[in-house]
Coordinates of C-alpha atoms in Angstrom, one line a residue:
Chain A
M1 CA -0.1 -0.1 0.0
P2 CA 2.6 2.8 0.8
N3 CA 4.4 1.9 -2.5
S4 CA 1.5 2.5 -4.4
A5 CA 0.8 5.7 -2.8
V6 CA 4.2 6.6 -3.5
A7 CA 3.8 6.0 -7.3
I8 CA 0.8 8.4 -7.4
I9 CA 2.7 11.1 -6.2
A10 CA 5.6 10.6 -8.2
V11 CA 3.8 10.1 -11.3
E12 CA 1.4 13.1 -10.6
P13 CA 3.7 15.7 -9.0
G14 CA 2.0 19.1 -8.4
D15 CA -0.9 18.1 -10.8
N16 CA -3.0 20.9 -8.8
A17 CA -5.4 21.7 -11.6
S18 CA -6.8 18.2 -12.2
A19 CA -6.9 17.5 -8.7
G20 CA -8.6 20.8 -7.7
Q21 CA -11.4 20.4 -9.9
T22 CA -13.3 18.1 -7.8
Q23 CA -13.6 18.4 -3.9
P24 CA -13.7 14.8 -2.8
S25 CA -10.5 13.6 -4.5
N26 CA -8.5 16.9 -3.1
L27 CA -9.3 15.5 0.3
A28 CA -7.8 12.2 -0.6
L29 CA -5.0 13.5 -2.0
S30 CA -4.1 15.5 1.4
E31 CA -4.5 12.1 3.3
I32 CA -2.3 10.1 0.8
L33 CA 0.2 13.2 1.4
I34 CA 0.2 12.8 5.2
A35 CA 0.3 8.9 5.0
H36 CA 3.2 9.2 2.6
R37 CA 5.3 11.3 4.7
R38 CA 4.9 9.4 7.8
T39 CA 6.0 6.1 5.9
R40 CA 9.0 8.2 4.7
Q41 CA 9.7 9.5 8.5
R42 CA 9.6 5.9 9.6
R43 CA 11.9 4.9 6.9
V44 CA 14.6 7.8 7.6
A45 CA 14.3 6.4 11.2
L46 CA 14.9 2.7 10.7
L47 CA 17.6 3.8 8.3
L48 CA 19.2 5.9 11.1
L49 CA 18.8 3.1 13.5
G50 CA 20.6 0.7 10.9
L51 CA 23.3 3.4 10.5
A52 CA 23.9 3.3 14.2
V53 CA 23.9 -0.7 14.9
F54 CA 26.4 -0.7 11.9
I55 CA 28.8 1.9 13.3
G56 CA 28.8 0.2 16.8
A57 CA 29.4 -3.0 15.2
A58 CA 32.2 -1.7 13.0
Y59 CA 33.8 0.0 16.1
K60 CA 33.5 -3.4 18.5
V61 CA 35.3 -5.2 16.0
G62 CA 38.0 -2.6 15.3
L63 CA 37.0 -1.8 11.8
N64 CA 39.1 1.2 11.3
P65 CA 38.7 3.7 8.3
L66 CA 42.3 5.2 8.5
S67 CA 43.9 1.6 8.3
M68 CA 41.5 0.7 5.8
A69 CA 42.8 3.9 3.6
R70 CA 46.5 2.9 4.2
G71 CA 45.6 -1.0 3.5
L72 CA 43.8 0.0 0.1
E73 CA 46.9 1.8 -1.1
K74 CA 49.2 -1.3 -0.3
L75 CA 46.5 -3.4 -2.2
G76 CA 46.7 -1.4 -5.2
G77 CA 50.3 -2.2 -5.1
F78 CA 49.9 -5.8 -4.9
L79 CA 47.1 -5.6 -7.8
R80 CA 50.0 -3.8 -10.0
S81 CA 52.8 -6.6 -9.5
M82 CA 49.9 -9.1 -10.1
V83 CA 50.3 -8.7 -13.9
P84 CA 51.7 -10.3 -16.0
P85 CA 51.0 -13.6 -14.2
T86 CA 54.1 -16.2 -14.5
A87 CA 54.4 -19.6 -13.0
G88 CA 58.2 -18.4 -12.3
G89 CA 59.3 -21.7 -13.8
H90 CA 57.2 -23.9 -11.6
F91 CA 54.9 -24.7 -14.0
S92 CA 55.2 -28.4 -14.0
E93 CA 54.9 -28.1 -10.1
L94 CA 51.6 -26.1 -10.4
L95 CA 50.2 -28.6 -12.9
Y96 CA 51.1 -31.4 -10.2
A97 CA 49.6 -29.4 -7.6
L98 CA 46.5 -28.9 -9.9
G99 CA 46.0 -32.6 -10.3
Q100 CA 46.4 -33.1 -6.7
T101 CA 43.5 -30.8 -5.8
V102 CA 41.2 -32.6 -8.6
A103 CA 42.4 -36.0 -7.0
M104 CA 41.6 -34.6 -3.5
A105 CA 38.2 -33.8 -4.6
F106 CA 37.6 -36.9 -6.6
V107 CA 38.8 -39.2 -3.9
G108 CA 36.9 -37.5 -1.2
T109 CA 33.8 -37.4 -2.9
V110 CA 33.9 -41.2 -3.6
L111 CA 34.8 -42.0 0.1
A112 CA 32.0 -39.2 1.5
A113 CA 29.4 -41.6 -0.8
V114 CA 31.0 -44.9 0.5
I115 CA 30.4 -43.6 4.1
A116 CA 27.0 -42.2 3.4
I117 CA 25.2 -44.7 1.3
P118 CA 24.9 -47.4 4.5
L119 CA 24.2 -44.2 6.8
S120 CA 21.5 -43.0 4.6
F121 CA 19.2 -46.3 5.1
L122 CA 19.9 -45.7 8.6
G123 CA 18.2 -42.4 8.6
A124 CA 15.5 -43.0 6.0
S125 CA 11.9 -43.4 8.0
N126 CA 10.5 -45.9 5.3
V127 CA 13.5 -48.1 6.1
V128 CA 14.4 -47.9 9.5
G129 CA 11.3 -48.1 11.7
V130 CA 13.0 -47.5 15.2
W131 CA 12.8 -43.9 15.7
P132 CA 15.3 -43.2 18.2
L133 CA 18.4 -44.7 16.2
R134 CA 16.8 -42.5 13.2
F135 CA 17.0 -39.8 15.8
V136 CA 20.6 -40.0 16.7
V137 CA 21.8 -40.7 13.2
R138 CA 20.0 -37.5 12.0
R139 CA 21.4 -35.1 14.7
L140 CA 24.8 -36.6 14.0
F141 CA 24.8 -35.6 10.7
D142 CA 23.7 -32.1 11.5
F143 CA 26.7 -31.9 14.0
V144 CA 29.0 -33.2 11.6
R145 CA 27.6 -30.7 9.1
G146 CA 28.0 -27.6 11.1
V147 CA 31.8 -27.8 11.3
D148 CA 33.2 -26.4 7.8
V149 CA 35.4 -28.8 5.6
L150 CA 38.3 -26.2 6.4
I151 CA 38.0 -27.0 9.9
W152 CA 38.2 -30.7 9.7
A153 CA 41.1 -30.5 7.2
L154 CA 43.1 -28.4 9.8
I155 CA 42.2 -31.0 12.5
F156 CA 43.3 -34.0 10.2
V157 CA 46.3 -32.4 9.1
S158 CA 47.2 -32.1 13.2
A159 CA 46.2 -35.9 12.9
V160 CA 48.0 -37.4 10.0
G161 CA 50.5 -34.7 9.0
L162 CA 51.3 -32.4 6.2
T163 CA 49.5 -34.3 3.1
P164 CA 46.6 -34.3 0.4
F165 CA 45.5 -37.2 2.6
A166 CA 44.4 -34.8 5.2
G167 CA 42.3 -32.7 2.7
I168 CA 40.9 -36.2 1.3
M169 CA 39.8 -37.4 4.6
A170 CA 37.9 -33.8 5.7
I171 CA 36.1 -34.0 2.6
A172 CA 35.0 -37.6 3.2
I173 CA 33.8 -36.8 6.6
A174 CA 32.3 -33.5 6.0
D175 CA 30.6 -34.5 2.5
G176 CA 29.7 -37.8 4.0
A177 CA 27.1 -36.2 6.6
V178 CA 25.7 -34.0 3.9
L179 CA 25.2 -36.9 1.6
A180 CA 24.0 -38.9 4.0
K181 CA 21.3 -36.6 4.7
V182 CA 20.7 -35.8 1.1
F183 CA 20.5 -39.8 0.2
S184 CA 18.0 -40.3 3.2
E185 CA 15.6 -37.9 1.8
I186 CA 15.7 -39.5 -1.7
I187 CA 15.5 -42.8 -0.3
E188 CA 12.3 -41.5 1.9
Q189 CA 10.6 -40.3 -1.5
I190 CA 10.6 -43.6 -3.4
D191 CA 7.5 -45.1 -4.9
N192 CA 6.0 -47.5 -2.7
K193 CA 4.2 -49.5 -5.6
Q194 CA 7.3 -50.4 -7.6
I195 CA 8.7 -52.2 -4.0
E196 CA 5.1 -53.8 -3.7
G197 CA 5.3 -55.1 -7.2
V198 CA 8.7 -56.7 -6.6
Q199 CA 7.2 -58.1 -3.2
S200 CA 4.3 -59.8 -4.9
C201 CA 6.7 -61.5 -7.4
G202 CA 8.0 -63.1 -4.1
A203 CA 11.4 -61.5 -3.8
D204 CA 13.7 -61.7 -1.0
R205 CA 15.5 -58.4 0.6
L206 CA 18.3 -58.4 -1.5
T207 CA 16.1 -58.8 -4.8
L208 CA 14.2 -56.1 -3.5
L209 CA 16.7 -53.9 -3.1
R210 CA 18.2 -54.6 -6.8
W211 CA 14.9 -54.3 -8.6
A212 CA 12.9 -51.7 -6.5
Y213 CA 15.3 -49.5 -4.5
V214 CA 18.1 -49.4 -6.8
P215 CA 16.7 -48.2 -10.0
Q216 CA 14.7 -45.5 -8.3
I217 CA 17.4 -43.9 -6.3
L218 CA 20.7 -44.7 -8.8
P219 CA 20.4 -41.9 -11.0
L220 CA 19.4 -39.3 -8.0
F221 CA 22.4 -40.6 -5.9
L222 CA 24.6 -40.4 -8.9
S223 CA 23.6 -36.9 -10.0
N224 CA 24.0 -35.5 -6.5
I225 CA 27.5 -37.3 -6.0
L226 CA 28.2 -35.0 -8.9
Y227 CA 27.2 -32.1 -7.8
Y228 CA 29.3 -32.7 -4.4
F229 CA 32.1 -33.4 -6.7
E230 CA 31.6 -29.9 -8.1
S231 CA 31.4 -28.2 -4.8
N232 CA 34.8 -30.2 -3.7
A233 CA 36.7 -29.0 -6.2
R234 CA 36.0 -25.7 -5.2
S235 CA 36.7 -26.0 -1.6
A236 CA 39.8 -28.6 -2.6
T237 CA 41.2 -25.7 -4.3
I238 CA 41.6 -23.9 -0.6
L239 CA 42.0 -26.8 1.7
G240 CA 46.1 -26.5 0.8
V241 CA 45.9 -23.1 3.0
V242 CA 46.0 -25.2 6.2
G243 CA 48.5 -27.5 4.8
A244 CA 46.6 -30.1 3.1
G245 CA 48.5 -30.3 -0.4
G246 CA 47.0 -29.1 -3.8
L247 CA 47.0 -25.5 -5.3
G248 CA 45.9 -23.8 -1.9
Y249 CA 49.3 -24.7 -0.7
E250 CA 51.0 -23.2 -3.4
L251 CA 48.9 -20.4 -3.3
S252 CA 49.6 -19.4 0.3
E253 CA 53.3 -20.2 -0.1
R254 CA 53.8 -17.7 -3.0
M255 CA 51.3 -15.1 -1.1
Q256 CA 53.6 -15.1 2.3
L257 CA 56.8 -14.4 0.1
L258 CA 54.6 -11.7 -1.7
L259 CA 55.3 -13.2 -5.2
W260 CA 52.3 -11.6 -6.6
D261 CA 52.6 -12.5 -10.1
Q262 CA 52.9 -16.1 -9.4
V263 CA 49.6 -15.8 -7.0
F264 CA 47.8 -14.4 -9.9
M265 CA 49.0 -17.7 -12.1
V266 CA 47.6 -20.0 -9.3
V267 CA 44.3 -18.1 -9.0
L268 CA 43.8 -18.3 -12.7
M269 CA 44.6 -22.1 -12.5
I270 CA 42.0 -22.3 -9.8
L271 CA 39.5 -20.7 -12.1
A272 CA 40.2 -22.9 -14.8
V273 CA 40.2 -26.0 -12.9
V274 CA 36.6 -25.0 -11.3
T275 CA 35.4 -23.8 -14.8
L276 CA 36.5 -27.2 -16.4
I277 CA 35.1 -29.4 -13.8
D278 CA 31.7 -27.6 -13.9
F279 CA 31.9 -28.3 -17.4
A280 CA 32.9 -32.1 -17.4
S281 CA 30.5 -32.8 -14.7
R282 CA 27.3 -30.9 -16.4
V283 CA 28.2 -33.3 -19.3
V284 CA 28.1 -36.3 -17.1
R285 CA 24.9 -35.4 -15.7
R286 CA 23.1 -35.3 -19.0
Q287 CA 24.5 -38.5 -19.7
I288 CA 22.7 -40.1 -16.6
A289 CA 19.4 -38.0 -16.9
Chain B
M1 CA 0.9 -61.4 -31.7
S2 CA 3.0 -64.2 -34.1
W3 CA 5.7 -66.5 -32.4
S4 CA 8.2 -64.5 -34.9
S5 CA 7.6 -61.1 -33.6
L6 CA 8.1 -62.3 -30.1
I7 CA 11.6 -64.0 -31.0
E8 CA 12.7 -60.6 -32.7
F9 CA 11.5 -58.6 -29.7
E10 CA 13.7 -61.2 -27.4
E11 CA 16.4 -60.6 -29.8
V12 CA 16.5 -57.0 -29.8
T13 CA 16.3 -56.7 -26.1
R14 CA 19.5 -59.1 -25.4
S15 CA 21.5 -57.0 -28.0
K16 CA 20.3 -53.7 -26.1
R17 CA 21.1 -55.1 -22.8
A18 CA 24.3 -56.5 -24.1
R19 CA 25.3 -53.1 -25.3
E20 CA 24.1 -51.8 -21.8
L21 CA 26.5 -54.0 -20.1
I22 CA 29.4 -53.4 -22.4
S23 CA 29.0 -49.3 -21.7
A24 CA 28.4 -49.8 -17.9
T25 CA 31.8 -52.0 -17.8
G26 CA 33.5 -49.5 -19.6
A27 CA 32.3 -46.9 -17.5
V28 CA 33.2 -48.6 -14.5
A29 CA 36.8 -49.5 -15.7
V30 CA 37.5 -45.6 -16.4
F31 CA 36.2 -44.8 -12.9
I32 CA 38.5 -47.4 -11.5
V33 CA 41.3 -46.4 -13.4
L34 CA 40.6 -42.5 -12.2
L35 CA 40.3 -43.6 -8.9
A36 CA 43.6 -45.3 -8.5
L37 CA 45.4 -42.7 -10.3
S38 CA 43.8 -39.8 -8.0
A39 CA 44.6 -42.4 -4.9
R40 CA 48.1 -42.5 -6.1
I41 CA 48.7 -38.6 -6.3
G42 CA 46.4 -37.7 -3.2
E43 CA 48.9 -40.2 -1.4
V44 CA 46.1 -42.6 -0.1
S45 CA 46.6 -46.2 0.3
P46 CA 44.4 -48.8 2.2
Q47 CA 47.0 -48.8 5.0
A48 CA 47.0 -44.7 5.1
L49 CA 43.3 -45.0 5.3
L50 CA 43.6 -47.4 8.4
D51 CA 46.3 -45.5 10.1
G52 CA 44.5 -42.1 9.0
A53 CA 40.8 -43.9 10.4
S54 CA 42.5 -44.4 13.8
A55 CA 44.3 -41.3 14.3
A56 CA 41.0 -39.3 13.8
A57 CA 39.3 -41.8 16.0
D58 CA 42.1 -40.9 18.8
Y59 CA 41.8 -37.3 17.9
I60 CA 38.1 -37.2 18.7
G61 CA 38.5 -39.4 21.9
R62 CA 41.0 -37.0 23.2
M63 CA 38.6 -34.3 22.2
V64 CA 35.6 -35.7 24.6
P65 CA 36.1 -33.6 27.7
S66 CA 35.7 -35.5 31.0
L67 CA 32.5 -34.7 32.3
H68 CA 31.1 -36.7 35.6
F69 CA 27.6 -36.4 37.0
N70 CA 28.8 -35.3 40.5
T71 CA 31.2 -32.7 39.3
V72 CA 29.3 -31.2 36.1
G73 CA 29.7 -27.8 37.2
P74 CA 33.7 -27.8 37.8
D75 CA 33.9 -29.9 35.0
L76 CA 32.2 -27.5 32.5
K77 CA 33.9 -24.7 34.1
S78 CA 37.5 -26.3 33.4
W79 CA 36.4 -27.3 29.7
Y80 CA 35.2 -23.8 29.0
W81 CA 38.1 -22.1 31.3
S82 CA 38.6 -19.2 28.7
A83 CA 34.8 -19.0 27.9
G84 CA 34.8 -15.0 28.2
T85 CA 37.5 -14.6 25.6
W86 CA 35.6 -17.2 23.5
L87 CA 32.2 -15.5 23.7
N88 CA 34.1 -12.1 22.6
A89 CA 35.6 -13.7 19.6
L90 CA 32.4 -15.6 18.7
S91 CA 30.5 -12.1 18.7
D92 CA 33.1 -10.8 16.7
T93 CA 32.5 -13.3 14.1
I94 CA 28.8 -12.7 14.3
L95 CA 29.4 -9.2 13.7
I96 CA 32.0 -9.6 10.8
A97 CA 29.1 -11.8 9.0
F98 CA 26.9 -9.2 9.7
L99 CA 28.8 -6.0 8.8
S100 CA 29.9 -7.9 5.5
T101 CA 26.5 -8.7 4.4
V102 CA 25.2 -5.1 4.9
I103 CA 28.5 -3.7 3.0
G104 CA 27.9 -6.8 0.4
F105 CA 24.3 -5.7 0.0
V106 CA 24.9 -2.1 -0.3
I107 CA 27.7 -2.7 -3.0
G108 CA 25.9 -5.6 -4.8
A109 CA 22.3 -4.2 -5.1
P110 CA 23.3 -1.1 -7.3
L111 CA 25.6 -3.2 -9.2
S112 CA 23.0 -5.9 -10.1
F113 CA 21.1 -3.3 -12.0
V114 CA 23.6 -2.4 -14.2
A115 CA 24.1 -6.3 -14.7
S116 CA 20.7 -6.8 -15.8
R117 CA 19.5 -7.1 -19.5
N118 CA 16.5 -5.6 -18.9
L119 CA 18.0 -2.4 -17.2
T120 CA 21.0 -2.1 -18.9
S121 CA 22.5 -2.8 -22.4
G122 CA 25.6 -2.4 -23.7
W123 CA 29.2 -3.0 -22.7
A124 CA 28.3 -1.8 -19.0
Y125 CA 25.9 -4.9 -18.9
F126 CA 28.4 -7.2 -20.1
V127 CA 31.4 -5.9 -18.3
V128 CA 29.8 -5.8 -15.0
R129 CA 28.3 -9.1 -15.0
R130 CA 31.4 -10.9 -16.2
L131 CA 33.3 -9.0 -13.3
L132 CA 30.8 -10.4 -10.9
E133 CA 30.9 -14.0 -11.9
L134 CA 34.8 -13.7 -11.8
I135 CA 34.9 -12.1 -8.5
R136 CA 32.5 -14.7 -6.7
T137 CA 34.4 -17.7 -8.1
V138 CA 37.4 -16.9 -5.9
P139 CA 36.7 -18.3 -3.0
S140 CA 36.6 -15.5 0.3
L141 CA 39.6 -17.3 2.0
V142 CA 42.0 -16.3 -0.8
Y143 CA 40.8 -12.7 -0.4
A144 CA 40.9 -12.9 3.4
M145 CA 44.6 -14.1 3.0
A146 CA 45.6 -11.2 0.6
F147 CA 43.9 -8.7 2.8
V148 CA 45.5 -9.8 5.6
L149 CA 48.7 -8.7 4.0
A150 CA 47.6 -5.3 3.1
F151 CA 45.4 -4.7 6.3
G152 CA 47.2 -6.4 8.8
L153 CA 45.9 -9.2 11.3
G154 CA 42.7 -8.5 12.4
A155 CA 38.7 -8.0 11.7
T156 CA 39.1 -5.4 9.1
A157 CA 40.7 -7.8 6.3
G158 CA 38.2 -10.5 7.3
I159 CA 35.2 -7.9 6.8
L160 CA 36.4 -6.6 3.6
A161 CA 37.1 -10.2 2.3
V162 CA 34.0 -11.7 3.1
A163 CA 31.9 -8.3 1.9
L164 CA 33.8 -8.6 -1.7
H165 CA 32.7 -12.1 -2.0
S166 CA 29.0 -11.4 -0.8
A167 CA 28.9 -8.0 -3.1
S168 CA 29.6 -10.2 -6.4
S169 CA 27.3 -13.1 -5.0
L170 CA 24.6 -10.9 -4.3
G171 CA 25.2 -8.6 -7.4
K172 CA 24.9 -12.0 -9.3
L173 CA 21.8 -13.3 -7.7
F174 CA 19.9 -10.2 -8.0
S175 CA 20.4 -9.4 -11.5
E176 CA 18.8 -12.6 -12.1
V177 CA 15.7 -11.5 -10.0
N178 CA 15.9 -8.3 -11.8
E179 CA 15.8 -10.1 -15.2
T180 CA 12.5 -12.3 -14.1
A181 CA 11.0 -9.0 -13.1
D182 CA 7.5 -7.8 -14.7
G183 CA 8.5 -5.4 -17.6
K184 CA 4.9 -4.0 -17.8
T185 CA 5.6 -1.7 -14.9
F186 CA 8.5 -0.5 -16.4
E187 CA 6.7 0.7 -19.4
A188 CA 4.2 2.3 -16.9
V189 CA 6.6 4.4 -15.0
Q190 CA 8.3 5.6 -18.6
S191 CA 5.1 6.4 -20.2
A192 CA 4.5 8.8 -17.3
G193 CA 7.7 10.2 -17.9
G194 CA 9.8 8.5 -15.3
G195 CA 13.7 8.1 -16.1
W196 CA 16.1 5.2 -15.4
F197 CA 16.3 5.6 -11.6
S198 CA 12.5 6.1 -11.4
V199 CA 12.1 2.9 -13.0
V200 CA 14.6 1.0 -10.7
R201 CA 12.6 2.7 -7.7
F202 CA 9.0 2.5 -8.8
A203 CA 8.9 -0.4 -11.2
L204 CA 11.6 -2.9 -10.3
L205 CA 12.2 -2.5 -6.4
P206 CA 8.6 -3.2 -5.2
Q207 CA 8.6 -6.3 -7.2
V208 CA 11.9 -7.7 -6.2
A209 CA 12.1 -6.5 -2.6
P210 CA 10.9 -9.9 -1.3
A211 CA 13.3 -12.0 -3.0
Y212 CA 16.3 -9.4 -2.4
V213 CA 15.5 -9.9 1.5
S214 CA 15.5 -13.6 1.2
Y215 CA 18.8 -14.0 -0.6
T216 CA 20.3 -11.7 1.7
L217 CA 19.4 -13.7 4.6
L218 CA 20.7 -16.7 3.0
R219 CA 24.1 -14.8 2.2
F220 CA 23.9 -14.0 6.0
E221 CA 23.9 -17.8 6.9
K222 CA 26.9 -18.5 4.5
N223 CA 28.6 -15.4 5.8
I224 CA 28.6 -16.7 9.3
R225 CA 30.5 -20.0 8.2
S226 CA 32.8 -17.9 6.3
A227 CA 33.4 -15.6 9.2
T228 CA 34.3 -18.5 11.4
I229 CA 36.8 -20.0 8.9
I230 CA 38.5 -16.5 7.8
G231 CA 40.2 -16.5 11.3
L232 CA 42.3 -19.3 10.3
V233 CA 44.3 -17.2 8.1
G234 CA 44.4 -14.2 10.9
A235 CA 41.6 -12.2 9.7
G236 CA 39.7 -12.1 13.0
G237 CA 37.1 -13.7 14.8
I238 CA 36.6 -17.3 16.6
G239 CA 38.5 -19.0 13.8
Q240 CA 41.8 -17.2 15.3
E241 CA 41.3 -19.2 18.7
L242 CA 40.1 -22.1 17.1
F243 CA 43.6 -22.0 15.1
V244 CA 45.7 -21.4 18.0
A245 CA 43.9 -24.4 19.9
I246 CA 44.3 -26.8 17.0
R247 CA 47.9 -25.8 16.3
S248 CA 48.9 -26.3 20.3
F249 CA 47.3 -29.4 20.5
Q250 CA 44.5 -28.5 23.3
Y251 CA 42.0 -31.0 22.1
Q252 CA 39.4 -30.0 24.8
D253 CA 39.5 -26.3 23.6
V254 CA 39.1 -27.6 19.9
S255 CA 36.0 -29.4 21.1
A256 CA 34.7 -26.4 23.1
I257 CA 35.2 -24.2 20.4
V258 CA 33.6 -26.2 17.6
L259 CA 30.5 -26.9 19.8
M260 CA 30.1 -23.1 20.3
I261 CA 30.5 -22.6 16.3
I262 CA 28.2 -25.4 15.7
C263 CA 25.3 -24.1 18.0
T264 CA 25.6 -20.6 16.5
V265 CA 25.5 -21.7 13.2
M266 CA 22.5 -24.0 14.0
V267 CA 20.5 -20.8 15.6
V268 CA 21.5 -18.4 13.0
D269 CA 20.3 -20.9 10.4
M270 CA 16.9 -21.5 12.3
T271 CA 16.6 -17.9 12.7
C272 CA 16.9 -16.8 9.2
D273 CA 15.0 -19.8 8.0
R274 CA 11.9 -18.4 10.1
A275 CA 12.5 -14.9 8.8
R276 CA 12.5 -15.9 5.4
R277 CA 9.3 -17.5 5.5
L278 CA 7.8 -14.5 6.6
F279 CA 9.1 -12.5 3.1
T280 CA 8.0 -15.7 0.8

């Protein structure tokens, strides 16, 4: 309603001649004007309140405009020294790191799926009738999901050392939980008629699984796994920052040494690998569907 | 139905099934080769997997705090021995997410008008659209690392990093929303003599405001997660405390901080979910 009032006034500003010809519309117009002024006052008050909260928050966390200006100057210098990008003679090393990033995402996603599939049956209400078990499994999924994959990577780096394997475990655990939740939702939504059909032919449990469950859930499982592979390729590029190998490791190393032209090269490689994997998984997904 | 057509059907089915079997076997073979290659590059072996699993189990075992029923109070106190510092860092994290969401919105929304085909045409549309897509492809942690070197350790770097990523993400999403807006209202404002700004203000914004609010709330949820991890590279908030705890092998501190993060994420997710439902 306020918006329509604003629109009327904006479209016919000061059109007094036509409005003044009839008494009732004149009265209505003044009423609209008062209402309009009131909404505007309310909006200004809200904006000021928001601004005050913003400034208070900025003050609390120490957002300093002065240091921001100085930092921007430094950042400009960084940007200038970024071009032209160069591998600095380590191109084969970077290429290997790129392969490592993709490998981390791939193995991590496969392990995540291996973890998720049995768990998802435990979390699906049409498979497991015991609700306390289901409840515990579901809360476990939520709990693991609440921790970012980078935090898992940092934990595993300190558990198994500086190796891409730490990144793989991080992806497997973090995404295992997410995939388990997604899978159990897929299992819950399958069509019961197909199960009954196979059952009516006298099938045992294994036959039932093969001919009633798998045909329904397999395409959805696969397309979700592919989707998470895409997203893992993105996160695998940065897992190296905490020491888990791959492009992220090369990136943080070069940044610490302020080798900005090489940093730019690594960033370009990250963009390339993300784009490539998006493309590849779109092709594979079209094959499945 | 004659016998010959039935036999023909059987034959067609059999050859089709054979072809399917071959292509499936091929796909599985390719998959296995890729997996073996990736495992080699990723330094994974069955032995490493077993060792890793036991190391992880060991790590998680050490993270569990010793809470006894009789002495629950003191036990909790010694688990959360540094609760004041952590709560302060956690509030910084929430504020970092809030500030960067606001900055991202203030920058992203105007840019989205330029990045919408139905509002802007020509090179400006193309340049801004591609720029938004490019900026949001780089993870916010990479920006945070660079900004820590430029702005020094602390929240300023983190806020700017998350804000930059938010601005590009929101700009892209908003521009997609703008392009689905009904063009008839644009024509109405234009026919009444309204210029570009009037079209945006009186024809576009009333249509897209609910979607904007919804996307911004979603972005805030994501920024809470980002704000917890940018601390790992020194950009302020609870991540910094977590980094110190993990690196100095203070297992119980790790579990205490992680639990705080999970609770915060859950509460924010639920609150935003409620709030979003009000607008859609």
